[in-house]
Short mmCIF file of C-alpha atoms in Angstrom, two decimals:
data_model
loop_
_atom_site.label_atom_id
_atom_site.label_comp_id
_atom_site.label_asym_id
_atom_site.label_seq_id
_atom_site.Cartn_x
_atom_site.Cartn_y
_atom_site.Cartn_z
CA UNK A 1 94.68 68.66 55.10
CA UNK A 2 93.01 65.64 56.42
CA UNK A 3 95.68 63.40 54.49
CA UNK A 4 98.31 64.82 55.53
CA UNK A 5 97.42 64.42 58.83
CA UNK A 6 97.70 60.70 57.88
CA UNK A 7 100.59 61.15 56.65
CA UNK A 8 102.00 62.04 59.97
CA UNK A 9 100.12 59.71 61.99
CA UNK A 10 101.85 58.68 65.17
CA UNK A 11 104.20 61.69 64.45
CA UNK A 12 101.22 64.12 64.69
CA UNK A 13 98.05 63.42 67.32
CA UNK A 14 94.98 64.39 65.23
CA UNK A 15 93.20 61.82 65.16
CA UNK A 16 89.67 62.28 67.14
CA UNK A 17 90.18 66.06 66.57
CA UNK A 18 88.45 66.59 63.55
CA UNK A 19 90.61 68.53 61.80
CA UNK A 20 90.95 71.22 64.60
CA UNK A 21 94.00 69.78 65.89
CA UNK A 22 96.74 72.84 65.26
CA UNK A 23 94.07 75.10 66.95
CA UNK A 24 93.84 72.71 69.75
CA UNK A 25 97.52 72.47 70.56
CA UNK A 26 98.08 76.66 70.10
CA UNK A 27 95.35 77.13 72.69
CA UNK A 28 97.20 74.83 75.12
CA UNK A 29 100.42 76.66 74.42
CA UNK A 30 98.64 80.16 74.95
CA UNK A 31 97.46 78.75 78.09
CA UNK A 32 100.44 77.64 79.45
CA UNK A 33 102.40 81.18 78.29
CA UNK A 34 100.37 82.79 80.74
CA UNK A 35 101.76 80.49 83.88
CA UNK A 36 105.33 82.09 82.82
CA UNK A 37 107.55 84.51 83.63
CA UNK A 38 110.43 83.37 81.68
CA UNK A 39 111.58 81.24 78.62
CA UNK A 40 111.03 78.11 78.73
CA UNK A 41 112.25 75.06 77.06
CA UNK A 42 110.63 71.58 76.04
CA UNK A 43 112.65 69.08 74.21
CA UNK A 44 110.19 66.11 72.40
CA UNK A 45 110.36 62.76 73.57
CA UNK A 46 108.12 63.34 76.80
CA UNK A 47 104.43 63.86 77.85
CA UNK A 48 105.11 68.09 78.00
CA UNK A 49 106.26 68.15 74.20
CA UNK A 50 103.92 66.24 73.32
CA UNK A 51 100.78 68.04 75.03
CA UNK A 52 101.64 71.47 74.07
CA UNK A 53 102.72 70.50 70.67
CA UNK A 54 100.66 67.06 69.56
CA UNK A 55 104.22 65.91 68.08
CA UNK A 56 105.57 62.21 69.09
CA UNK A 57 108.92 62.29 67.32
CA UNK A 58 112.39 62.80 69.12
CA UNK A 59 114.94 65.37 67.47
CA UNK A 60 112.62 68.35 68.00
CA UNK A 61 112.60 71.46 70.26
CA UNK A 62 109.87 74.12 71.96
CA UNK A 63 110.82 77.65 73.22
CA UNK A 64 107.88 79.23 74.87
CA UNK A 65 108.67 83.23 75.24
CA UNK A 66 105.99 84.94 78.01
CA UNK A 67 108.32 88.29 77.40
CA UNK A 68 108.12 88.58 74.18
CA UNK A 69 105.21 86.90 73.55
CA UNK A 70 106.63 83.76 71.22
CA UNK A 71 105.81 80.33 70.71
CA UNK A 72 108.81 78.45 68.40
CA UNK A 73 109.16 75.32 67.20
CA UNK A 74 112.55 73.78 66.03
CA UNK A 75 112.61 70.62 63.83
CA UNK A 76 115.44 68.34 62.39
CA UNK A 77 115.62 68.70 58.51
CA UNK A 78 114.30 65.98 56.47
CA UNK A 79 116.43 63.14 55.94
CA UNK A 80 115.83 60.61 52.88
CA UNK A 81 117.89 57.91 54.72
CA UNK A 82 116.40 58.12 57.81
CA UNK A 83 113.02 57.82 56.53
CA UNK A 84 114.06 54.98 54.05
CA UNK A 85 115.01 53.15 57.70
CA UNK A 86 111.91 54.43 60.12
CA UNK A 87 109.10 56.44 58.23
CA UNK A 88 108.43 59.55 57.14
CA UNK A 89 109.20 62.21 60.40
CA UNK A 90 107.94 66.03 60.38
CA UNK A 91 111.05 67.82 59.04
CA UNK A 92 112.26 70.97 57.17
CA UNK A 93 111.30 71.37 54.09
CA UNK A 94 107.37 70.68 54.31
CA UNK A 95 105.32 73.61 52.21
CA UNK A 96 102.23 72.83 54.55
CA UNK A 97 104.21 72.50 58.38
CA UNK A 98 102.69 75.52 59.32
CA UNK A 99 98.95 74.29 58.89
CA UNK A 100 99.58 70.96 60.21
CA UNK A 101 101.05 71.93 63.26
CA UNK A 102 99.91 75.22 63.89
CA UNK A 103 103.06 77.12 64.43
CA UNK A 104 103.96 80.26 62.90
CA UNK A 105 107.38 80.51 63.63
CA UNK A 106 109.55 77.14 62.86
CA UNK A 107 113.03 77.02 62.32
CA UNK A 108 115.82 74.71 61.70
CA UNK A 109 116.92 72.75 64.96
CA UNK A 110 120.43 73.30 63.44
CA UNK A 111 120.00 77.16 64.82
CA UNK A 112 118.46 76.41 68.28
CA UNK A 113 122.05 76.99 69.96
CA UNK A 114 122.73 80.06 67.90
CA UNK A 115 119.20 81.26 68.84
CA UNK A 116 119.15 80.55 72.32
CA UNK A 117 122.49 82.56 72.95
CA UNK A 118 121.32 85.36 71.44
CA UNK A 119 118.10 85.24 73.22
CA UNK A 120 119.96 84.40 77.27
CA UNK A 121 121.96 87.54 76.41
CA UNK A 122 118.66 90.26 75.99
CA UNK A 123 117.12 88.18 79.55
CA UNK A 124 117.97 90.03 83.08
CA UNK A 125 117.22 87.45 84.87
CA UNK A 126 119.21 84.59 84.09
CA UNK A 127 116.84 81.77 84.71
CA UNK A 128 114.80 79.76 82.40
CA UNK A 129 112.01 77.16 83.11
CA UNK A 130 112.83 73.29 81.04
CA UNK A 131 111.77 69.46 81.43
CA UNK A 132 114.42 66.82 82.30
CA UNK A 133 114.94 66.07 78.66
CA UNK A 134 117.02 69.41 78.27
CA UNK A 135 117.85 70.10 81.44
CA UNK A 136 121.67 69.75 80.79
CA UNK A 137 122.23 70.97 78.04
CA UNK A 138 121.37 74.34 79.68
CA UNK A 139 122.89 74.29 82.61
CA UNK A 140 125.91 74.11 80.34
CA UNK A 141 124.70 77.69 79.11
CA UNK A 142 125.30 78.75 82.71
CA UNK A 143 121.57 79.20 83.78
CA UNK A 144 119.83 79.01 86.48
CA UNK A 145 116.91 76.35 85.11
CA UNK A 146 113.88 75.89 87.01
CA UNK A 147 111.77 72.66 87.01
CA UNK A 148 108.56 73.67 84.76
CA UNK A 149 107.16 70.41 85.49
CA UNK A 150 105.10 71.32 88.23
CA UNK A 151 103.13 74.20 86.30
CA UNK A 152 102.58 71.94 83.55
CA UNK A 153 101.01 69.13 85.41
CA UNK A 154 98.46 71.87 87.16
CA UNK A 155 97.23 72.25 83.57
CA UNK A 156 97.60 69.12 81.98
CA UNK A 157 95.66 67.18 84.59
CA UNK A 158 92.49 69.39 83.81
CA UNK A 159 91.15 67.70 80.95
CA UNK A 160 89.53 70.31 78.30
CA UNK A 161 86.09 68.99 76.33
CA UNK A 162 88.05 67.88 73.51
CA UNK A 163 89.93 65.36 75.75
CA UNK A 164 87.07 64.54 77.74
CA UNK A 165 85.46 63.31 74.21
CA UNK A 166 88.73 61.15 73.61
CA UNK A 167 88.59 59.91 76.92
CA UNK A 168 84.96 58.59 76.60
CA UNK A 169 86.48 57.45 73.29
CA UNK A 170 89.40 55.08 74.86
CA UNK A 171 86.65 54.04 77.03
CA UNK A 172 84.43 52.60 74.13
CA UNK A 173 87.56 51.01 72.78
CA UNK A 174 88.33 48.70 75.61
CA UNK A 175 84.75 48.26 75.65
CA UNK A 176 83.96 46.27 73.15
CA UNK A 177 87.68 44.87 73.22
CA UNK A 178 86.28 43.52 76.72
CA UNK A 179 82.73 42.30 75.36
CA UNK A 180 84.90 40.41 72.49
CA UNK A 181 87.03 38.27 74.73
CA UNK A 182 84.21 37.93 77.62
CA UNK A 183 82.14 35.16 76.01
CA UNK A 184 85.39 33.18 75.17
CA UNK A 185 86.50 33.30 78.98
CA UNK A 186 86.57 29.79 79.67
CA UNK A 187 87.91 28.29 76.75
CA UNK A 188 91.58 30.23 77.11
CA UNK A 189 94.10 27.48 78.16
CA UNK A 190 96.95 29.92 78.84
CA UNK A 191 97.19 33.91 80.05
CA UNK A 192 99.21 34.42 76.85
CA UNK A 193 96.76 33.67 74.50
CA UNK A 194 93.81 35.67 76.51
CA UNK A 195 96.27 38.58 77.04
CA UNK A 196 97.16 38.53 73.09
CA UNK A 197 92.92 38.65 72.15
CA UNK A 198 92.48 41.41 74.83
CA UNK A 199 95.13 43.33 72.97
CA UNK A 200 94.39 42.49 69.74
CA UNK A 201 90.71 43.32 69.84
CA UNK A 202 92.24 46.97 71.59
CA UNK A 203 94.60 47.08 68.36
CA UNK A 204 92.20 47.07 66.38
CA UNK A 205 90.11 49.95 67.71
CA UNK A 206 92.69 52.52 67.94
CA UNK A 207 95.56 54.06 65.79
CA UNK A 208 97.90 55.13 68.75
CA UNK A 209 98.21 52.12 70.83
CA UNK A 210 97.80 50.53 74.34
CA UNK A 211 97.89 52.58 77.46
CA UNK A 212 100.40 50.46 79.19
CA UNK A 213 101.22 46.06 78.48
CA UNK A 214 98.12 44.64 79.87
CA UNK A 215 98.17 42.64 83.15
CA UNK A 216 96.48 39.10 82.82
CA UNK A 217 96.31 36.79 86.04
CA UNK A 218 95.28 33.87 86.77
CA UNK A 219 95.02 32.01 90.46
CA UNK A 220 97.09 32.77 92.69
CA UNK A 221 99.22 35.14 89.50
CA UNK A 222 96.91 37.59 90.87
CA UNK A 223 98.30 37.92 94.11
CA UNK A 224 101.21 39.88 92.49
CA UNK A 225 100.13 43.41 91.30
CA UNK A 226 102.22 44.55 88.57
CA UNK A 227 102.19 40.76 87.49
CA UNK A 228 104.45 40.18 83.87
CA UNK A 229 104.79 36.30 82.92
CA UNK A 230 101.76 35.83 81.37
CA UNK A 231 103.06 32.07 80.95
CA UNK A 232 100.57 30.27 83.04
CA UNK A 233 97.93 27.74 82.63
CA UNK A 234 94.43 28.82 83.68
CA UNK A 235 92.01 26.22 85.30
CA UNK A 236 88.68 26.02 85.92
CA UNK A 237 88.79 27.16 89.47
CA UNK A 238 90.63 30.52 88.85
CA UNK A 239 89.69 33.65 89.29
CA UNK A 240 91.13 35.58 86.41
CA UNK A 241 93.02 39.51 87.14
CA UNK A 242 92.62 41.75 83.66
CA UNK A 243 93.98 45.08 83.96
CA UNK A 244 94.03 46.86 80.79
CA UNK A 245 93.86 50.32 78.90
CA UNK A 246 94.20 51.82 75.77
CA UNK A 247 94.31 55.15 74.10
CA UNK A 248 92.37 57.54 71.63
CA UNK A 249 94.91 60.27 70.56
CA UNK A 250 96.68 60.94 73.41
CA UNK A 251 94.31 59.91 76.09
CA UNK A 252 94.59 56.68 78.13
CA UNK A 253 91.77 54.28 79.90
CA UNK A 254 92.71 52.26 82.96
CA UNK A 255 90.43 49.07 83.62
CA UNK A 256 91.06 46.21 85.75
CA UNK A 257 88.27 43.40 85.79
CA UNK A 258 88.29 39.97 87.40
CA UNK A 259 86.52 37.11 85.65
CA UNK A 260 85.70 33.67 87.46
CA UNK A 261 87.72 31.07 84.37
CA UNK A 262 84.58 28.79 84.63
CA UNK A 263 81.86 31.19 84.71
CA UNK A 264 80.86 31.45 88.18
CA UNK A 265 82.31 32.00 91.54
CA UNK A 266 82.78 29.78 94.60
CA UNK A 267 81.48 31.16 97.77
CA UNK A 268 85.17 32.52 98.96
CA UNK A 269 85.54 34.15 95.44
CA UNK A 270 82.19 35.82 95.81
CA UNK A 271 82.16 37.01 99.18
CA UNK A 272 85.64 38.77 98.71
CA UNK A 273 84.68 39.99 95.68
CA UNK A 274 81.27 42.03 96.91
CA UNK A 275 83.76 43.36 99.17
CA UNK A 276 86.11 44.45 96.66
CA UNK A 277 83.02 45.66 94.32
CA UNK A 278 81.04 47.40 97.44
CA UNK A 279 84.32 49.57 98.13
CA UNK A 280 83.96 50.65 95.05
CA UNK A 281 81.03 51.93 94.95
CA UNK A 282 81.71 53.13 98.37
CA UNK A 283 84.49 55.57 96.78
CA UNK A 284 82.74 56.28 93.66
CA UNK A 285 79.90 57.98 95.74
CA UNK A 286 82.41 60.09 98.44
CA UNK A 287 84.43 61.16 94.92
CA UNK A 288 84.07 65.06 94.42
CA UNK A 289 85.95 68.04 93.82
CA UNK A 290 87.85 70.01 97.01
CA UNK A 291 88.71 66.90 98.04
CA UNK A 292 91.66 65.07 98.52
CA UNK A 293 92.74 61.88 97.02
CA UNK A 294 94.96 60.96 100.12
CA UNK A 295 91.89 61.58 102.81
CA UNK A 296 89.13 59.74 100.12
CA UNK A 297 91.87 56.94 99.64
CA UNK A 298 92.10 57.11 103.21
CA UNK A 299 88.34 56.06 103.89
CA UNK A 300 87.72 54.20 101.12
CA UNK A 301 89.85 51.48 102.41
CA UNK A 302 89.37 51.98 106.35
CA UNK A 303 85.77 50.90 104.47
CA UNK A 304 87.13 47.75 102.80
CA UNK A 305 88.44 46.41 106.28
CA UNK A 306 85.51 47.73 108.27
CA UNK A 307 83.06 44.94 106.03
CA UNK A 308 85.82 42.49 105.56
CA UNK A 309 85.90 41.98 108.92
CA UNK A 310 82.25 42.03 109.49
CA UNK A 311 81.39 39.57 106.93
CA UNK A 312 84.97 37.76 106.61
CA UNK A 313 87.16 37.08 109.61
CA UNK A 314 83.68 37.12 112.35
CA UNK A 315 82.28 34.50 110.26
CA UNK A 316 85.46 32.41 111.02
CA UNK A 317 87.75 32.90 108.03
CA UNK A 318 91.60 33.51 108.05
CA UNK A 319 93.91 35.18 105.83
CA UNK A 320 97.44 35.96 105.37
CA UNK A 321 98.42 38.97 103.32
CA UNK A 322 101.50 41.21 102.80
CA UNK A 323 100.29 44.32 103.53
CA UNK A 324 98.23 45.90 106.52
CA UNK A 325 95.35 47.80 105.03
CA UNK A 326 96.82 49.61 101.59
CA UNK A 327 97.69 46.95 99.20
CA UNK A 328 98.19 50.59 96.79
CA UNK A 329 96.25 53.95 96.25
CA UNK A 330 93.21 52.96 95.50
CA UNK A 331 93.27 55.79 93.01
CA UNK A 332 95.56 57.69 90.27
CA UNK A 333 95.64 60.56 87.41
CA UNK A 334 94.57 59.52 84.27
CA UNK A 335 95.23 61.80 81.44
CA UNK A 336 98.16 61.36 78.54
CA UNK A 337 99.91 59.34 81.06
CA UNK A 338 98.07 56.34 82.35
CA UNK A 339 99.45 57.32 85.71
CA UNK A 340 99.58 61.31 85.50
CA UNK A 341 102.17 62.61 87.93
CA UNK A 342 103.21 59.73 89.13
CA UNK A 343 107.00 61.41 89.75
CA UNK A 344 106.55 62.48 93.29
CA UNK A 345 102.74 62.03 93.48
CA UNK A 346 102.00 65.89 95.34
CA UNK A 347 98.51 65.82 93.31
CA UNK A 348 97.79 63.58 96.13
CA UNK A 349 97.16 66.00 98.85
CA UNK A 350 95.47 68.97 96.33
CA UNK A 351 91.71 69.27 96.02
CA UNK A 352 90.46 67.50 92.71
CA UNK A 353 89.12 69.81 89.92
CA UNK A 354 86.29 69.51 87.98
CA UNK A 355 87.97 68.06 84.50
CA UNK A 356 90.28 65.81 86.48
CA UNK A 357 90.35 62.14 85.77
CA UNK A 358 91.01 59.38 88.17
CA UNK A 359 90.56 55.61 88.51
CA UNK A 360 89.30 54.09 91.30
CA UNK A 361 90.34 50.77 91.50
CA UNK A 362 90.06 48.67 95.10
CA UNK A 363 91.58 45.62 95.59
CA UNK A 364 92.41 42.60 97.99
CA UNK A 365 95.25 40.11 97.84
CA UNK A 366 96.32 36.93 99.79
CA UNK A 367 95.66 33.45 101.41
CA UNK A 368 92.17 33.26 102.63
CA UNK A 369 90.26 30.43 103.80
CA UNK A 370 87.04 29.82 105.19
CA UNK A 371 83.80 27.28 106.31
CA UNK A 372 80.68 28.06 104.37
CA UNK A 373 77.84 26.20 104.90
CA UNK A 374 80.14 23.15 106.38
CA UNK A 375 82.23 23.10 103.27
CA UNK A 376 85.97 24.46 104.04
CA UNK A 377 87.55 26.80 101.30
CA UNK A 378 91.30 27.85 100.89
CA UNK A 379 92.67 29.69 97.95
CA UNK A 380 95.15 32.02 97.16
CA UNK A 381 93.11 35.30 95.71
CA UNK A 382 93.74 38.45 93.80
CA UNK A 383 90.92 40.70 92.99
CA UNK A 384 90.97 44.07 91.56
CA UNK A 385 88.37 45.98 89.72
CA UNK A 386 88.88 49.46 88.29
CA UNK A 387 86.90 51.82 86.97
CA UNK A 388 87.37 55.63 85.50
CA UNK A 389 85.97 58.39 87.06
CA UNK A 390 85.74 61.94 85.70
CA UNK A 391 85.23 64.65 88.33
CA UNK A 392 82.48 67.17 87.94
CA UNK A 393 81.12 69.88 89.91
CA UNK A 394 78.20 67.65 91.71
CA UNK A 395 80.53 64.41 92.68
CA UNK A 396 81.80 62.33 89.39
CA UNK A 397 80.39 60.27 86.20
CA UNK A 398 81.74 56.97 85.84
CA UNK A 399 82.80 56.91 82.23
CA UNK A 400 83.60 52.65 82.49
CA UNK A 401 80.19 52.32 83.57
CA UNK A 402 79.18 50.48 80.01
CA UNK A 403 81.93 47.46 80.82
CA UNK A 404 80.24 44.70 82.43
CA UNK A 405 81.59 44.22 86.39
#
């Protein structure tokens, strides 16, 4: 069984479940049945399909039936030109689908429409519950079709053990990707060439990929958050902005360092960046479940401005930014998604849940300039540093704790 898992890899998500995978998923699906009170719909292609059902492959279908107590799956049929062009898919015919993916019932996607007209007409009420994927093509069936998305994110943004485990797992990934490329800091000419290492040494790790494209700044590159060029020189004087992640299975990480190019900070770089790293800890410590990310985000950064201005701006300095106080949240979902729920962001003003995982990642960004000990410093400066912090009943545990800050 363990091969074919292989076999599928990238098509199926087993890998870090030991085998127990099929289990795994049909315990999520029996979990979400119970949050229903009418079919519901997933077409693949998207984080729901792909959480309830561990499969990464377009073309494929999920009816979930609280009434009559059914969980189908509907697959394209195997196609030897298709895989000759883009890999072997799961498909109909395949003697052991049932084991790897833990379904009982799986049918031809050719008969989904046939099915599901046969099914609307034994439902009195007419409404069924679907993702955006297959939205449409309902509504076309006449239906009243309810968003499902927020039930599923209530339950996906719980981790379980199992994805707890992977999540430590991503963790140790960019770990030692981090450790690899540390050492090396100052002889990297160019972002591109540190950002390919840092990716590389990721690569490596894992068998389902990054997180997200990794952010590499340097200098003043910093100063622009969801940064992209990754063309730049980097010189001695720069601070250098890494924000990467990676996953195990399904599960993402979500780090953000910054690294002085030559080893060690001037006095601007360091004093901002004890601010930076104090808020931090500052939010790590008021981080526990019943509260709110909004209110925590809220303090944390009320914080950030409280000692900037005590040790920054009444000691003389000056700075320009382009925000207020909130450069951004100064905390997310992690989960599947590196950014769980980031469609319209409610999970912001719900209690966090033991299970839950969230980054917490402060960060300052401008023109600053200042006289230290009679010598005058003016720079352009980006810091961000992010860790991951899993909620638990007490407060949180810092699962990036083991990557050097």
């Amino acid at each position: 069984m363990e091969d074919l898992f292989k076999t599928y890899s990238q098509v199926f998500f087993s890998e870090g479940l030991e085998g127990k995978a099929p289990l795994f998923y049909a315990k999520r699906r029996q979990e979400h049945l119970k949050n229903l009170n009418s079919l519901c719909i997933y077409a693949s292609g998207n984080p729901e399909f792909l959480y309830l059902t561990g499969i990464n492959q377009d073309g494929a279908i999920l009816a979930l039936d609280p009434l009559e107590k059914r969980e189908i799956l509907f697959l394209p049929e195997r196609n030897a030109k298709k895989e000759f062009w883009n890999g072997i898919q799961l498909g109909l015919p395949e003697p052991n689908i049932k084991e790897i993916t833990g379904f009982e019932e799986i049918f031809s996607i050719k008969t989904f429409n046939s099915w599901l007209r046969n099914r609307i007409a034994k439902l009195r009420k007419k409404y069924v519950f679907s993702n955006e994927a297959i939205r449409r093509k309902l509504q076309s069936y006449k239906l009243n079709v309810k968003d499902v998305s927020k039930i599923h994110l209530e339950q996906r943004v719980v981790l379980e053990p199992e994805r707890i485990a992977l999540a430590r797992g991503a963790q140790e990934f960019a770990k030692e990707a981090f450790l690899k490329i540390l050492p090396r800091i100052s002889s990297y000419k160019n972002e591109r060439v540190l950002s390919a290492d840092l990716e590389c040494f990721m690569l490596r790790q894992t068998s389902t990929g990054l997180a997200f494209p990794s952010i590499v700044a340097a200098g003043k590159n910093a100063c622009t958050l969801h940064y992209t060029k990754k063309d730049s020189p980097i010189e001695k004087g720069n601070l250098i902005l890494l924000d990467f992640g990676c996953r195990c299975n399904s599960v993402c990480c979500d780090i953000s360092r910054t690294i002085p190019a030559s080893g060690k900070f001037n006095p601007l770089q360091k004093l901002l960046y004890d601010i930076v790293l104090d808020t931090q800890k500052f939010h790590e410590k008021n981080v526990r479940a019943g509260l709110t990310l909004k209110n925590l985000g809220r303090e944390a950064w009320l914080f950030l401005e409280k000692i900037l201005k005590e040790r920054f701006t009444d000691a003389g300095g000056k700075m320009k930014r382009c925000y207020k106080i909130k450069p951004h949240g100064i905390s997310h979902l992690i989960g599947d998604i590196v950014h769980e729920g980031a469609q319209n962001r409610d999970y912001l003003t719900k209690p966090l849940k033991p299970g839950m995982l969230i980054s917490n990642e402060p960060g300052i960004y401008g023109h600053f300039e200042i006289e230290i000990k009679g010598i005058f410093y003016s720079e352009e400066i980006g810091i961000r540093l992010e860790d991951d912090l899993l909620i638990t009943e007490k407060g949180c545990e810092n699962l990036s704790v083991g990557i050097p800050i």
